[in-house]
């Protein structure tokens, strides 16, 4: 199987999906194709099921998509300073991969979007790192060699790419947010290639 970066996310209003596409562009620049995948929403009604294929956007992720990736970019909007339930629900089903050590040593990065600059971006990014650390993945943030981290007035942190979407989710990605998202994708791809001896 050809190596790829899995860009796995949950997006309710589109901000995370837009960030995911920028990260995917960075992966391509870093020398690996990106595989965009999402997760279905969860329902309070236990009998409710999502269709097997979403009506629009990226296909739903499978455990095989995750197991086969060379690197992972994981994205979620913030929910009270934490990742959204649909993404957490998917990760809670990865125990078999954890027991097999499937993801050990693979690079991973995280990304998020909030309504405001102080809406929990960094805590959300940190909560997404925890299951990845349990899986033995190598967390790759964004280094301060990326100038955008020093002068951003929107999203962008050393923990991962981010976006400040505005209270009505009507703020487009800034140039800096776009640059930092692409930098994260490129770094993930390059790191995966280096680890595989392909750089």
mmCIF file of C-alpha atoms in Angstrom, residues 71-163:
data_model
loop_
_atom_site.group_PDB
_atom_site.id
_atom_site.type_symbol
_atom_site.label_atom_id
_atom_site.label_comp_id
_atom_site.label_asym_id
_atom_site.label_seq_id
_atom_site.Cartn_x
_atom_site.Cartn_y
_atom_site.Cartn_z
ATOM 1 C CA UNK A 71 0.868 9.938 9.611
ATOM 2 C CA UNK A 72 -2.288 11.425 11.096
ATOM 3 C CA UNK A 73 -3.761 14.916 11.273
ATOM 4 C CA UNK A 74 -6.696 14.943 13.700
ATOM 5 C CA UNK A 75 -9.179 17.830 13.771
ATOM 6 C CA UNK A 76 -12.209 18.851 15.798
ATOM 7 C CA UNK A 77 -14.152 21.964 16.740
ATOM 8 C CA UNK A 78 -14.049 22.775 20.419
ATOM 9 C CA UNK A 79 -16.790 21.662 22.778
ATOM 10 C CA UNK A 80 -16.252 23.374 26.128
ATOM 11 C CA UNK A 81 -12.487 23.216 25.671
ATOM 12 C CA UNK A 82 -12.545 19.600 24.526
ATOM 13 C CA UNK A 83 -12.815 17.665 21.263
ATOM 14 C CA UNK A 84 -16.313 17.046 19.906
ATOM 15 C CA UNK A 85 -18.137 13.858 20.918
ATOM 16 C CA UNK A 86 -18.232 12.283 17.399
ATOM 17 C CA UNK A 87 -14.452 12.316 17.128
ATOM 18 C CA UNK A 88 -14.023 11.037 20.699
ATOM 19 C CA UNK A 89 -16.556 8.277 19.945
ATOM 20 C CA UNK A 90 -14.500 7.156 16.949
ATOM 21 C CA UNK A 91 -11.264 7.194 18.948
ATOM 22 C CA UNK A 92 -12.921 5.179 21.724
ATOM 23 C CA UNK A 93 -13.319 2.367 19.194
ATOM 24 C CA UNK A 94 -9.583 2.098 18.456
ATOM 25 C CA UNK A 95 -8.658 -0.185 21.372
ATOM 26 C CA UNK A 96 -7.797 -3.051 19.025
ATOM 27 C CA UNK A 97 -5.258 -0.878 17.209
ATOM 28 C CA UNK A 98 -3.856 0.176 20.593
ATOM 29 C CA UNK A 99 -3.504 -3.447 21.725
ATOM 30 C CA UNK A 100 -1.693 -4.324 18.489
ATOM 31 C CA UNK A 101 0.559 -1.260 18.654
ATOM 32 C CA UNK A 102 -0.471 -0.351 15.110
ATOM 33 C CA UNK A 103 0.107 3.408 15.439
ATOM 34 C CA UNK A 104 3.302 3.345 17.517
ATOM 35 C CA UNK A 105 5.988 5.589 16.074
ATOM 36 C CA UNK A 106 3.804 7.317 13.487
ATOM 37 C CA UNK A 107 3.746 11.141 13.466
ATOM 38 C CA UNK A 108 0.522 12.939 14.361
ATOM 39 C CA UNK A 109 -0.686 16.526 14.527
ATOM 40 C CA UNK A 110 -3.916 18.194 15.616
ATOM 41 C CA UNK A 111 -6.085 21.112 14.498
ATOM 42 C CA UNK A 112 -9.186 22.947 15.713
ATOM 43 C CA UNK A 113 -11.530 25.887 15.239
ATOM 44 C CA UNK A 114 -13.386 28.042 17.764
ATOM 45 C CA UNK A 115 -15.799 30.956 17.625
ATOM 46 C CA UNK A 116 -13.407 33.241 19.498
ATOM 47 C CA UNK A 117 -9.669 33.446 20.100
ATOM 48 C CA UNK A 118 -10.197 32.456 23.729
ATOM 49 C CA UNK A 119 -12.735 29.722 23.084
ATOM 50 C CA UNK A 120 -10.548 26.791 24.111
ATOM 51 C CA UNK A 121 -8.289 26.252 21.099
ATOM 52 C CA UNK A 122 -5.216 25.112 22.989
ATOM 53 C CA UNK A 123 -7.078 22.927 25.491
ATOM 54 C CA UNK A 124 -8.949 21.245 22.626
ATOM 55 C CA UNK A 125 -5.694 20.556 20.810
ATOM 56 C CA UNK A 126 -4.239 19.086 23.997
ATOM 57 C CA UNK A 127 -7.249 16.799 24.553
ATOM 58 C CA UNK A 128 -6.837 15.410 21.043
ATOM 59 C CA UNK A 129 -3.191 14.631 21.776
ATOM 60 C CA UNK A 130 -3.988 12.397 24.766
ATOM 61 C CA UNK A 131 -5.354 9.347 22.883
ATOM 62 C CA UNK A 132 -2.592 9.757 20.290
ATOM 63 C CA UNK A 133 0.022 9.594 23.037
ATOM 64 C CA UNK A 134 -1.637 6.446 24.375
ATOM 65 C CA UNK A 135 -1.288 4.989 20.895
ATOM 66 C CA UNK A 136 2.437 5.788 20.959
ATOM 67 C CA UNK A 137 2.250 8.334 18.166
ATOM 68 C CA UNK A 138 4.871 11.069 17.788
ATOM 69 C CA UNK A 139 3.235 14.484 18.275
ATOM 70 C CA UNK A 140 4.405 17.064 15.758
ATOM 71 C CA UNK A 141 3.299 20.605 16.446
ATOM 72 C CA UNK A 142 4.186 23.750 14.555
ATOM 73 C CA UNK A 143 7.654 25.144 15.379
ATOM 74 C CA UNK A 144 8.329 28.832 15.895
ATOM 75 C CA UNK A 145 10.443 28.794 12.762
ATOM 76 C CA UNK A 146 7.037 29.371 11.159
ATOM 77 C CA UNK A 147 6.892 33.171 11.266
ATOM 78 C CA UNK A 148 3.097 33.172 11.349
ATOM 79 C CA UNK A 149 3.111 31.951 14.945
ATOM 80 C CA UNK A 150 4.760 35.187 16.020
ATOM 81 C CA UNK A 151 2.403 37.615 14.331
ATOM 82 C CA UNK A 152 -0.953 35.841 14.020
ATOM 83 C CA UNK A 153 -4.016 37.823 15.067
ATOM 84 C CA UNK A 154 -6.268 34.863 14.380
ATOM 85 C CA UNK A 155 -5.645 31.174 14.912
ATOM 86 C CA UNK A 156 -2.403 29.272 14.951
ATOM 87 C CA UNK A 157 -0.554 27.768 17.923
ATOM 88 C CA UNK A 158 2.598 25.700 18.434
ATOM 89 C CA UNK A 159 0.272 22.849 19.483
ATOM 90 C CA UNK A 160 -1.423 22.693 16.106
ATOM 91 C CA UNK A 161 -3.257 24.590 13.394
ATOM 92 C CA UNK A 162 -6.354 26.552 14.366
ATOM 93 C CA UNK A 163 -8.928 29.044 13.135
#
